[in-house]
Amino acid sequence: MQPPNIGDIAPDFVLSTGRWLSDVRGAPVILAFHEPGWDPARADEIEGYRHLIQAGEEPQRVLVSNDEPAAALYGAARESAVFVLDGRGRIAWRHVAGIDPVESAAEIAALGLQTNGDGVRTAWSRRGFVATAIGAAVALTLEPTFGRAQTAAAQLPSGGTTTGAAVGDAVPVTLNVNGQTITLNLEPRVTLLDALREYAGLTGSKKGCDHGQCGACTVHIDRRRTLSCLTFAVMQQDKKITTIEGLAASAGATGDSLHPMQQAFIEHDGFQCGYCTSGQIMSATAMVGEPWGPGDDDVREAMSGNICRCGAYPGIVAAVQEVRRNGGGQGR
Amino acid sequence: MISFDYISAADVESALRAASTPSSKFIAGGTTLIDLMKLDVERPTTVVDVTTLARRDASLAAVSELPGGGLRLGALAHMSDVAWDPRVRDRYPLVSQSLLLAASGQLRNMATMGGNILQRTRCSYFRDTATPCNKRDPGSGCSAIGGFNRTHAILGTSEHCIATHPSDLAVALAALDTTVQVRGTAPRSIPFADFHLLPGAHPEVETTLRPGELITSIDLPAVSFAKRSLYLKVRDRASYAFALAAAAVAVDLQGGAIRGARVALGGVGTKPWRSHEAEAVLVGKRATEATFRAAANAALAGARPHKDNAFKVELAKRTLVRALTEVSA
């Protein structure tokens, strides 16, 4: 079967969730089919995804399928293929291996993509990138044996039971970030901060000193505040990681609602330039759950690992104290 | 940072095997190791993750009771867990205080007991690979001697190294006669006083831990008067800084007389500095300022300041006097 053309209504089929593809209309969707053995978690594949985004209308979801009958409907049986569907369920763009050429500059322009010359970072939003990473994780879930096969069990000379990889090799690293499971291919030396910012597109956690002295990179790991610059991502598998992007939702907020601590920082001018703010807020929300005394001095001591170059400390203390008086604002 | 082979240890035996190569390092909290790897000061080719050991043996990350009234601090227990533990706060206040006055809330959630006592010096020349340093590059010389040495040690120095030991916890542990439990080819116990080494001619060798050995716990003995103890830390800013001077003290007071005393100093020594000299002055005396001053003079009698750190002699004395005054009040 020939693949549907741009402008056609996307052929409907039942997703692995049991819903029909047409049920998820209303927002753009990336639909990816992968051939057996294809690893969408590979960094270069994700790089390719960066070309898929329409300016001004970001795909909200990435659906990855190895459903062969469905792939056949899209002319992609045993091929890798990517379709971008607009909110009305029409094909907005496609790339089917073996049929469509690698996208040229003209085609990218035709899709309204914004490029900045050294890649397409401006066209690829944080949300889109996260969605792709989630899609990659879905694909790996569909084929659980793939990816793990690369994690060779390194038999030690005397027969240990540890796993590892050769020096310099990237290994699949599965992280639970903000309630989503993502799998990234990372060298063991990639810190959690770099994994979040450079591979998962979660740039809310900031890199200040990169040596554990400023607190800008603070995230929660298993509900505790930690410095993402001083731990390797490969060590944080099987843990629950919360970043500033997921903080409000972790406290039950929906939509654009903020975490009480975020709101308090706004109301008390707890920042000026904003660079340290995500780290301050992540540190503050965890500090509220620690057994500190009630005073302003306790806040200053507990928050001393978060440096603010602008000197917004009075506002930060006021914000933290307001949240503490109001019962804390849960969520890690 | 150079590439390395990452191994997640399933059990102590495989961790020890994996770390048997000379260029391997254990990693737990990672707060010192990763910092120094980014600076190329540490360049391990194999990194063995021991945090996973606690899945098999939870006691490695816990605080537990020892027969006779002591406490065992699991090597993988986080600084924050030990600092806030009610038994530690009640029976060994100086240990809890030394932890809460160290690092930051985030770092205390990451760093472990074992890693804490193995942390490397903050000497800026040790951390800068462009400068000679006998500790980092044996035989290359000491840049701090004759260089900028305001934060450096005045006790236990040698002509090869004057780097300060940075740990606060280790100073409290030195005061308490703790024991370090180690697993290697055979389990062994190392008295805390024997754990850290003076720099001498080999500042690159910092402890008596043998290659491939793994700390499993730090054991606090029952000390009847440890409830009356204090860790006092003086630094350049109010919080989140390494000590310029610190004192860990415990006193056994009976009707104004000192029956027993423990004194250790931080921020001034090349290793956690137990002062038996100060203790000898204190025991049998009345708890007065004159007694405390005499003890402080005894503790610092061997001090050898350099160009920028002579102020530490008097600062350490006053820190110790104040700590003894507060704990005796």
XYZ file of C-alpha atoms in Angstrom:
661
model
C 0.000 0.000 0.000
C 1.175 3.511 -0.800
C 1.588 5.894 2.097
C -1.093 8.584 2.484
C -0.168 11.929 0.988
C 0.210 15.228 2.723
C -3.268 16.685 3.193
C -4.969 13.276 3.363
C -6.918 12.205 6.442
C -4.660 9.862 8.416
C -5.883 6.228 8.191
C -7.509 5.271 11.453
C -6.432 2.320 13.578
C -6.616 1.152 17.165
C -3.714 2.323 19.314
C -2.070 0.148 21.931
C -4.104 2.040 24.531
C -7.334 0.740 22.968
C -8.351 4.146 21.620
C -8.676 4.968 17.959
C -6.197 7.356 16.426
C -9.127 9.618 15.510
C -9.966 9.877 19.207
C -6.826 11.902 19.871
C -7.641 14.634 17.348
C -7.598 18.208 18.566
C -3.855 18.528 18.900
C -1.013 17.720 16.564
C 0.445 14.238 16.815
C 3.687 12.655 15.732
C 3.067 9.110 14.576
C 6.121 6.939 14.198
C 6.468 3.386 12.949
C 9.676 1.589 13.479
C 11.204 -1.338 11.740
C 12.317 -4.282 13.843
C 15.497 -3.333 15.603
C 15.135 0.409 15.186
C 16.033 2.309 18.325
C 14.219 5.629 18.575
C 16.088 6.417 21.765
C 19.286 6.922 19.845
C 20.427 10.480 20.008
C 20.855 10.823 16.255
C 17.293 9.658 15.660
C 16.019 12.180 18.141
C 18.105 14.781 16.353
C 16.190 13.863 13.207
C 12.910 14.398 15.001
C 13.867 17.979 15.514
C 12.956 18.613 11.872
C 9.378 17.583 12.381
C 7.890 20.475 14.165
C 5.603 23.024 12.596
C 6.184 26.572 13.691
C 3.507 27.765 16.026
C 1.700 24.474 16.347
C 3.569 21.953 18.381
C 2.752 18.278 18.284
C 1.490 17.364 21.697
C 1.994 13.646 21.434
C 4.257 11.101 19.921
C 2.733 7.741 19.166
C 5.149 5.004 18.303
C 3.921 1.753 16.946
C 5.324 -1.521 15.773
C 1.815 -2.658 14.810
C 2.444 -4.178 11.364
C -1.140 -4.008 10.016
C -1.286 -0.352 11.030
C 2.105 0.297 9.480
C 0.839 -1.304 6.263
C -2.033 1.232 6.180
C 0.635 3.901 6.102
C 2.782 2.187 3.475
C 5.412 1.555 6.113
C 5.349 -2.187 6.700
C 8.751 -3.137 8.120
C 10.016 0.381 7.469
C 10.643 3.287 9.732
C 8.263 6.124 9.023
C 7.182 9.307 10.694
C 3.971 11.225 10.049
C 3.031 14.555 11.548
C -0.742 14.898 11.908
C -2.364 18.253 12.419
C -5.107 18.807 14.964
C -7.770 17.837 12.401
C -6.199 14.459 11.767
C -4.684 15.282 8.381
C -1.185 14.383 7.307
C 0.879 17.559 7.607
C 4.225 15.997 6.823
C 5.660 12.565 6.266
C 8.906 10.750 5.957
C 8.812 7.097 4.949
C 12.132 5.326 4.605
C 12.756 4.185 1.051
C 10.112 6.503 -0.420
C 10.644 10.029 0.791
C 14.036 11.669 0.444
C 15.805 13.036 3.448
C 14.246 16.406 4.077
C 15.878 19.233 2.246
C 16.184 22.810 3.346
C 13.338 23.709 0.988
C 11.010 21.146 2.508
C 11.820 22.300 6.006
C 11.048 25.842 4.949
C 7.799 24.676 3.406
C 6.794 23.255 6.739
C 7.407 26.613 8.347
C 10.289 25.332 10.405
C 12.510 27.899 11.990
C 16.157 27.071 11.768
C 19.005 28.941 13.305
C 21.788 27.701 11.107
C 23.489 25.366 13.532
C 20.604 22.978 13.905
C 16.950 23.506 14.506
C 16.899 24.178 18.182
C 14.579 27.151 17.802
C 12.042 24.996 16.038
C 12.131 22.223 18.605
C 10.430 23.183 21.798
C 11.052 21.712 25.163
C 7.602 20.156 25.148
C 8.130 18.640 21.729
C 11.420 17.196 22.723
C 10.025 15.685 25.887
C 7.188 14.201 23.895
C 9.680 12.597 21.553
C 11.640 11.198 24.443
C 8.462 9.762 25.889
C 7.663 8.264 22.515
C 11.084 6.707 22.420
C 10.438 5.173 25.800
C 7.113 3.827 24.581
C 8.866 2.189 21.672
C 11.363 0.560 23.952
C 8.510 -0.680 26.095
C 6.945 -2.245 23.039
C 10.148 -4.086 22.381
C 11.557 -4.589 25.834
C 14.321 -6.876 24.713
C 15.754 -4.242 22.465
C 18.042 -1.699 23.994
C 18.729 -3.878 26.959
C 20.586 -6.185 24.649
C 23.176 -3.440 24.429
C 23.724 -3.543 28.164
C 26.061 -6.431 28.095
C 26.457 -8.218 31.349
C 30.122 -7.595 31.984
C 31.417 -10.791 33.454
C 34.245 -9.969 35.769
C 37.322 -12.162 35.775
C 36.151 -14.035 38.825
C 32.538 -14.191 37.765
C 30.763 -11.233 39.328
C 27.123 -10.431 38.776
C 27.393 -6.828 37.751
C 26.462 -5.052 34.577
C 28.445 -2.462 32.746
C 29.717 -1.330 29.406
C 33.013 -0.723 27.732
C 34.748 2.574 28.421
C 33.241 5.397 26.397
C 30.154 3.472 25.326
C 26.737 4.974 25.653
C 24.245 2.779 27.453
C 20.455 3.027 27.606
C 19.538 4.891 30.780
C 15.906 4.796 31.856
C 14.813 7.653 34.059
C 11.504 8.423 35.704
C 11.191 12.172 35.352
C 8.064 14.005 36.424
C 6.063 10.789 36.283
C 7.186 9.919 32.766
C 9.585 7.136 31.887
C 12.213 8.196 29.398
C 15.071 6.208 27.977
C 18.184 8.009 26.828
C 21.405 6.677 25.383
C 24.090 8.160 27.591
C 27.709 7.695 28.431
C 28.093 6.909 32.134
C 29.899 10.219 32.633
C 26.801 12.247 31.738
C 25.538 13.945 34.868
C 21.857 13.937 35.687
C 21.813 17.681 35.025
C 23.227 17.279 31.529
C 20.886 14.357 30.840
C 17.909 16.500 31.789
C 19.010 19.621 29.948
C 20.841 18.334 26.900
C 19.141 15.008 26.217
C 15.641 15.251 27.674
C 15.159 18.921 26.836
C 14.202 19.811 30.401
C 16.083 23.079 30.683
C 14.342 24.324 33.828
C 17.136 22.953 35.998
C 20.020 25.390 35.570
C 23.747 24.912 35.334
C 25.410 27.518 37.510
C 28.747 26.376 38.869
C 28.490 22.680 37.864
C 30.420 21.848 41.055
C 27.764 21.670 43.753
C 28.418 25.140 45.108
C 25.427 27.179 43.876
C 22.260 25.045 44.036
C 20.869 26.158 40.641
C 20.618 22.523 39.488
C 18.531 21.337 42.458
C 16.007 18.598 41.660
C 14.160 16.108 43.842
C 15.228 12.473 43.773
C 12.811 10.240 45.646
C 11.336 13.415 47.179
C 14.663 14.697 48.525
C 16.435 17.777 47.246
C 19.703 16.906 45.555
C 22.195 18.464 43.167
C 21.785 17.062 39.683
C 25.263 18.297 38.654
C 27.005 15.997 41.145
C 25.458 12.679 40.254
C 25.590 10.547 37.133
C 22.292 9.902 35.365
C 23.143 6.210 35.123
C 23.056 6.049 38.940
C 19.526 7.464 39.183
C 17.562 4.769 37.399
C 14.676 3.327 39.446
C 14.353 6.647 41.276
C 11.584 9.225 41.019
C 13.021 12.480 39.728
C 11.049 15.714 39.905
C 12.222 18.874 38.173
C 10.778 22.369 38.227
C 8.763 21.426 35.132
C 6.903 18.743 37.060
C 6.739 20.368 40.482
C 3.245 21.843 40.251
C 1.760 18.609 38.905
C 3.495 16.640 41.670
C 1.488 18.733 44.150
C -1.759 18.055 42.297
C -1.923 21.288 40.303
C -3.564 21.076 36.900
C -3.316 23.157 33.779
C -1.269 26.289 34.227
C -1.688 26.371 38.006
C 1.496 26.882 39.963
C 2.849 25.118 43.011
C 2.172 27.229 46.143
C 5.905 27.870 46.439
C 6.102 29.158 42.879
C 3.163 31.460 43.556
C 4.737 32.685 46.784
C 8.023 33.481 45.008
C 6.071 35.667 42.588
C 4.092 37.401 45.306
C 7.157 38.128 47.454
C 9.578 39.093 44.664
C 11.716 36.052 45.458
C 13.838 36.571 42.362
C 15.243 39.158 40.040
C 17.099 37.670 37.076
C 15.536 34.265 37.685
C 18.551 32.072 36.982
C 18.750 30.574 40.474
C 14.978 30.501 40.922
C 14.136 26.989 39.827
C 16.828 25.664 42.138
C 15.630 27.916 44.961
C 12.054 26.693 44.544
C 13.019 23.016 44.351
C 15.182 23.436 47.436
C 12.456 25.364 49.275
C 9.682 22.860 48.585
C 11.825 20.055 49.992
C 13.080 22.125 52.915
C 9.490 22.607 54.064
C 9.314 18.864 54.727
C 12.561 18.754 56.742
C 12.631 19.120 60.550
C 13.808 22.725 60.722
C 12.675 25.220 63.331
C 10.086 27.898 62.547
C 12.282 31.011 62.364
C 13.592 33.097 59.481
C 17.078 32.063 60.555
C 16.112 28.437 60.082
C 15.081 29.216 56.511
C 18.333 31.043 55.861
C 20.364 28.125 57.213
C 18.313 25.487 55.376
C 18.496 27.433 52.104
C 22.183 28.347 52.339
C 23.069 25.934 49.542
C 21.200 28.080 47.035
C 23.109 31.183 46.047
C 21.317 34.218 44.552
C 23.608 36.637 42.750
C 20.853 39.257 42.641
C 20.436 39.134 46.409
C 16.723 38.330 46.441
C 17.137 36.601 49.786
C 14.597 38.690 51.790
C 11.891 37.842 49.262
C 12.918 34.200 49.205
C 12.724 33.942 52.994
C 9.323 35.675 52.971
C 8.026 33.297 50.295
C 9.205 30.200 52.115
C 7.772 31.408 55.406
C 4.390 32.109 53.831
C 4.232 28.613 52.393
C 5.299 27.117 55.742
C 2.608 29.085 57.578
C 0.027 27.843 55.094
C 0.848 24.204 55.611
C 3.699 23.554 53.273
C 2.330 22.847 49.832
C 3.128 19.239 49.292
C 4.698 17.739 46.256
C 8.195 16.787 45.494
C 36.199 14.285 32.598
C 37.685 11.174 31.054
C 35.525 8.227 30.004
C 35.186 5.397 32.447
C 33.661 1.996 32.858
C 30.616 2.138 35.127
C 29.835 -0.917 37.220
C 26.844 -1.195 39.485
C 27.726 -3.541 42.310
C 25.198 -6.217 43.194
C 26.897 -7.290 46.414
C 29.943 -6.447 48.501
C 32.019 -9.284 47.075
C 31.524 -8.216 43.466
C 32.101 -4.579 44.442
C 35.458 -5.532 45.944
C 36.390 -7.549 42.852
C 35.348 -4.763 40.494
C 37.409 -2.238 42.442
C 40.530 -4.371 42.546
C 42.203 -2.520 39.664
C 44.454 0.390 40.652
C 42.547 3.026 38.667
C 39.124 2.126 40.029
C 37.071 4.157 42.481
C 34.001 3.436 44.535
C 31.210 5.975 44.161
C 28.374 6.577 46.620
C 27.137 10.167 47.043
C 29.576 11.296 44.382
C 29.756 14.828 45.724
C 33.539 14.836 46.053
C 34.439 12.343 43.349
C 32.387 13.854 40.519
C 33.511 17.355 41.469
C 37.150 16.268 41.240
C 36.572 14.196 38.087
C 35.269 17.323 36.377
C 38.517 19.050 37.361
C 40.587 16.087 36.103
C 42.047 15.758 39.588
C 40.444 12.318 39.854
C 40.728 10.211 36.700
C 39.357 6.742 37.456
C 38.889 4.392 34.516
C 36.449 2.224 36.475
C 33.754 3.631 38.751
C 32.026 1.104 40.988
C 28.618 2.241 42.236
C 28.135 0.931 45.784
C 24.828 2.693 46.466
C 23.080 -0.394 45.121
C 24.542 -2.493 47.957
C 21.942 -1.127 50.349
C 19.202 -2.928 48.380
C 20.641 -6.220 49.552
C 21.717 -5.062 53.017
C 19.695 -2.122 54.322
C 21.917 -1.838 57.411
C 24.660 -0.402 55.172
C 22.569 2.770 54.884
C 21.059 2.814 58.366
C 21.786 3.939 61.902
C 21.581 0.946 64.234
C 22.221 0.083 67.876
C 25.464 -1.587 68.930
C 25.724 -3.889 71.948
C 26.871 -1.827 74.941
C 25.064 1.344 73.989
C 26.951 2.575 70.934
C 25.579 3.392 67.510
C 26.601 2.009 64.125
C 26.472 4.507 61.259
C 26.158 2.568 57.994
C 28.734 3.688 55.448
C 25.975 4.496 52.945
C 23.821 6.435 55.427
C 23.327 9.964 54.174
C 24.603 12.909 56.202
C 21.050 14.216 56.570
C 19.683 10.899 57.848
C 22.371 10.648 60.515
C 22.146 14.345 61.425
C 18.389 14.187 62.065
C 18.389 10.737 63.701
C 16.883 11.176 67.219
C 19.389 8.752 68.778
C 22.332 10.624 67.285
C 20.904 13.992 68.322
C 20.258 12.783 71.852
C 23.368 10.724 72.561
C 25.964 12.359 70.288
C 24.929 16.009 69.770
C 28.366 16.903 68.409
C 27.969 14.377 65.570
C 24.585 15.773 64.560
C 25.880 19.348 64.820
C 29.016 18.612 62.807
C 26.833 17.232 60.014
C 24.276 20.045 60.010
C 27.032 22.673 59.972
C 28.606 21.014 56.931
C 27.788 21.411 53.252
C 24.196 22.227 52.247
C 20.807 20.568 52.544
C 21.161 19.131 49.047
C 24.686 17.821 49.569
C 23.740 16.276 52.924
C 21.018 14.315 51.116
C 23.632 12.857 48.779
C 26.915 12.486 50.663
C 27.444 9.404 52.819
C 29.284 8.554 56.025
C 31.979 6.557 54.262
C 32.529 9.198 51.615
C 32.544 12.017 54.136
C 35.592 10.786 56.003
C 37.340 10.112 52.668
C 36.694 13.544 51.189
C 39.704 15.261 49.709
C 41.185 18.570 50.727
C 39.811 21.873 49.422
C 43.354 23.225 48.878
C 43.008 25.316 45.732
C 46.332 24.076 44.393
C 45.259 20.447 44.786
C 42.149 21.283 42.750
C 44.094 23.101 40.009
C 45.934 20.716 37.690
C 47.994 23.616 36.304
C 49.928 23.951 39.565
C 52.377 21.614 41.311
C 50.909 19.599 44.197
C 52.506 16.697 46.018
C 49.164 15.272 47.004
C 47.811 15.189 43.436
C 51.111 14.668 41.610
C 53.666 13.182 44.027
C 57.074 14.811 43.812
C 55.896 17.888 41.891
C 56.198 20.197 44.898
C 53.815 22.121 47.150
C 52.381 25.344 45.756
C 50.691 26.294 49.027
C 53.969 26.582 50.931
C 55.056 30.036 49.841
C 51.784 30.509 47.978
C 48.410 31.751 49.177
C 47.781 29.654 52.259
C 45.188 31.475 54.337
C 42.949 28.393 54.638
C 45.742 25.880 55.138
C 46.713 23.784 58.120
C 48.827 24.799 61.085
C 48.949 21.399 62.775
C 50.390 18.182 61.341
C 51.968 19.813 58.328
C 55.133 18.674 56.586
C 57.518 20.283 54.134
C 55.606 18.444 51.412
C 52.021 19.391 52.194
C 50.017 21.779 54.369
C 46.544 20.928 53.057
C 43.688 21.021 55.581
C 41.430 18.023 56.084
C 37.982 19.412 55.208
C 35.548 17.114 57.034
C 33.533 18.387 60.003
C 32.097 14.962 60.807
C 35.588 13.470 61.033
C 36.514 15.952 63.760
C 33.539 14.874 65.866
C 34.397 11.231 65.201
C 38.011 11.817 66.237
C 36.820 13.147 69.585
C 34.747 10.037 70.243
C 37.265 7.225 69.654
C 35.146 5.763 66.895
C 36.031 2.712 64.843
C 35.905 2.322 61.072
C 34.678 -1.092 59.925
C 36.152 -2.195 56.613
C 35.632 -5.076 54.190
C 38.498 -6.246 52.023
C 40.250 -9.544 51.633
C 39.253 -9.892 55.287
C 37.035 -7.683 57.457
C 38.941 -5.439 59.854
C 38.376 -2.607 62.316
C 40.453 0.555 62.141
C 40.560 2.850 65.205
C 39.668 6.335 63.980
C 42.942 7.772 65.252
C 44.772 5.382 62.905
C 42.518 5.925 59.912
C 43.876 9.222 58.586
C 47.596 9.730 58.016
C 49.760 12.783 58.411
C 51.137 13.979 55.060
C 54.804 13.433 55.916
C 56.746 12.632 52.758
C 53.714 11.028 51.103
C 50.723 13.393 51.192
C 49.156 11.398 48.360
C 48.479 8.577 50.852
C 45.751 9.926 53.107
C 44.393 6.910 54.972
C 45.351 3.421 56.029
C 42.567 2.030 53.874
C 44.126 -0.450 51.463
C 43.357 -0.433 47.730
C 40.069 -2.210 47.124
C 38.908 -2.001 50.727
C 35.390 -0.730 51.359
C 34.124 1.042 54.468
C 30.954 -0.645 55.724
C 30.254 1.349 58.883
C 31.509 3.840 61.431
C 30.908 2.680 64.991
C 30.323 5.203 67.772
C 31.222 3.758 71.179
C 29.136 4.429 74.238
C 30.590 7.566 75.857
C 28.746 8.350 79.075
C 29.232 12.094 78.809
C 28.804 12.487 75.033
C 25.373 13.971 75.714
C 27.225 17.040 76.951
C 29.050 17.737 73.724
C 29.284 20.449 71.114
C 30.635 21.087 67.657
C 31.496 24.746 67.108
C 32.485 25.898 63.638
C 33.942 29.274 62.621
C 34.014 30.212 58.945
C 34.119 33.134 56.550
C 30.354 33.254 56.086
C 27.476 32.321 58.362
C 26.663 29.083 56.572
C 27.759 26.774 53.769
C 31.514 27.186 54.045
C 34.431 25.072 55.173
C 35.822 25.688 58.641
C 38.584 28.166 59.338
C 38.586 26.664 62.821
C 36.301 24.215 64.567
C 36.172 22.465 67.910
C 34.480 19.207 68.862
C 34.247 18.910 72.637
C 32.603 16.708 75.249
C 33.046 17.108 78.989
C 32.174 15.020 82.032
C 31.326 17.622 84.661
C 30.808 16.757 88.327
C 30.060 19.722 90.597
C 32.097 22.151 88.544
C 35.055 19.787 88.176
C 36.048 18.159 84.908
C 36.305 14.374 85.310
C 36.736 13.582 81.653
C 37.098 15.499 78.413
C 37.325 14.971 74.686
C 38.774 17.603 72.398
C 39.324 17.609 68.654
C 39.991 20.489 66.288
C 38.947 21.049 62.695
C 39.994 23.472 59.983
C 43.520 23.652 61.339
C 44.943 20.153 60.899
C 46.143 18.037 58.013
C 43.981 15.321 59.553
C 41.072 15.433 62.019
C 42.995 16.730 65.026
C 42.431 14.992 68.359
C 44.131 16.923 71.160
C 45.104 14.648 74.035
C 47.232 17.578 75.235
C 44.171 19.729 75.809
C 42.306 16.847 77.457
C 45.208 16.278 79.876
C 45.051 19.928 80.927
C 41.289 19.814 81.475
C 40.875 16.616 83.452
C 40.813 17.186 87.235
C 40.488 20.986 86.921
C 37.641 23.368 87.641
C 35.656 24.357 84.563
C 36.869 27.962 84.376
C 37.931 30.198 81.533
C 41.514 30.029 82.775
C 41.413 26.239 82.524
C 39.948 26.384 79.035
C 42.565 28.906 77.933
C 45.344 26.668 79.265
C 43.852 23.733 77.390
C 43.690 25.788 74.196
C 47.319 26.843 74.598
C 48.265 23.182 74.987
C 46.255 22.178 71.914
C 47.961 24.760 69.722
C 51.455 24.501 71.227
C 52.735 22.653 68.162
C 51.142 25.000 65.626
C 53.335 26.008 62.703
C 51.640 28.810 60.768
C 52.614 29.980 57.310
C 52.516 33.408 55.676
C 48.724 33.896 55.515
C 47.300 31.655 58.224
C 48.924 32.773 61.480
C 45.519 34.144 62.511
C 44.308 30.549 62.810
C 46.415 29.956 65.936
C 44.493 32.466 68.027
C 41.216 31.752 66.194
C 41.466 28.045 67.023
C 42.257 28.818 70.657
C 39.261 31.124 71.005
C 37.043 28.630 69.207
C 38.044 25.912 71.646
C 37.626 28.191 74.689
C 34.169 29.203 73.532
C 33.156 25.614 72.806
C 34.301 24.476 76.260
C 32.556 27.435 77.897
C 29.270 26.733 76.125
C 29.322 23.003 76.741
C 30.113 23.496 80.432
C 27.398 26.111 80.994
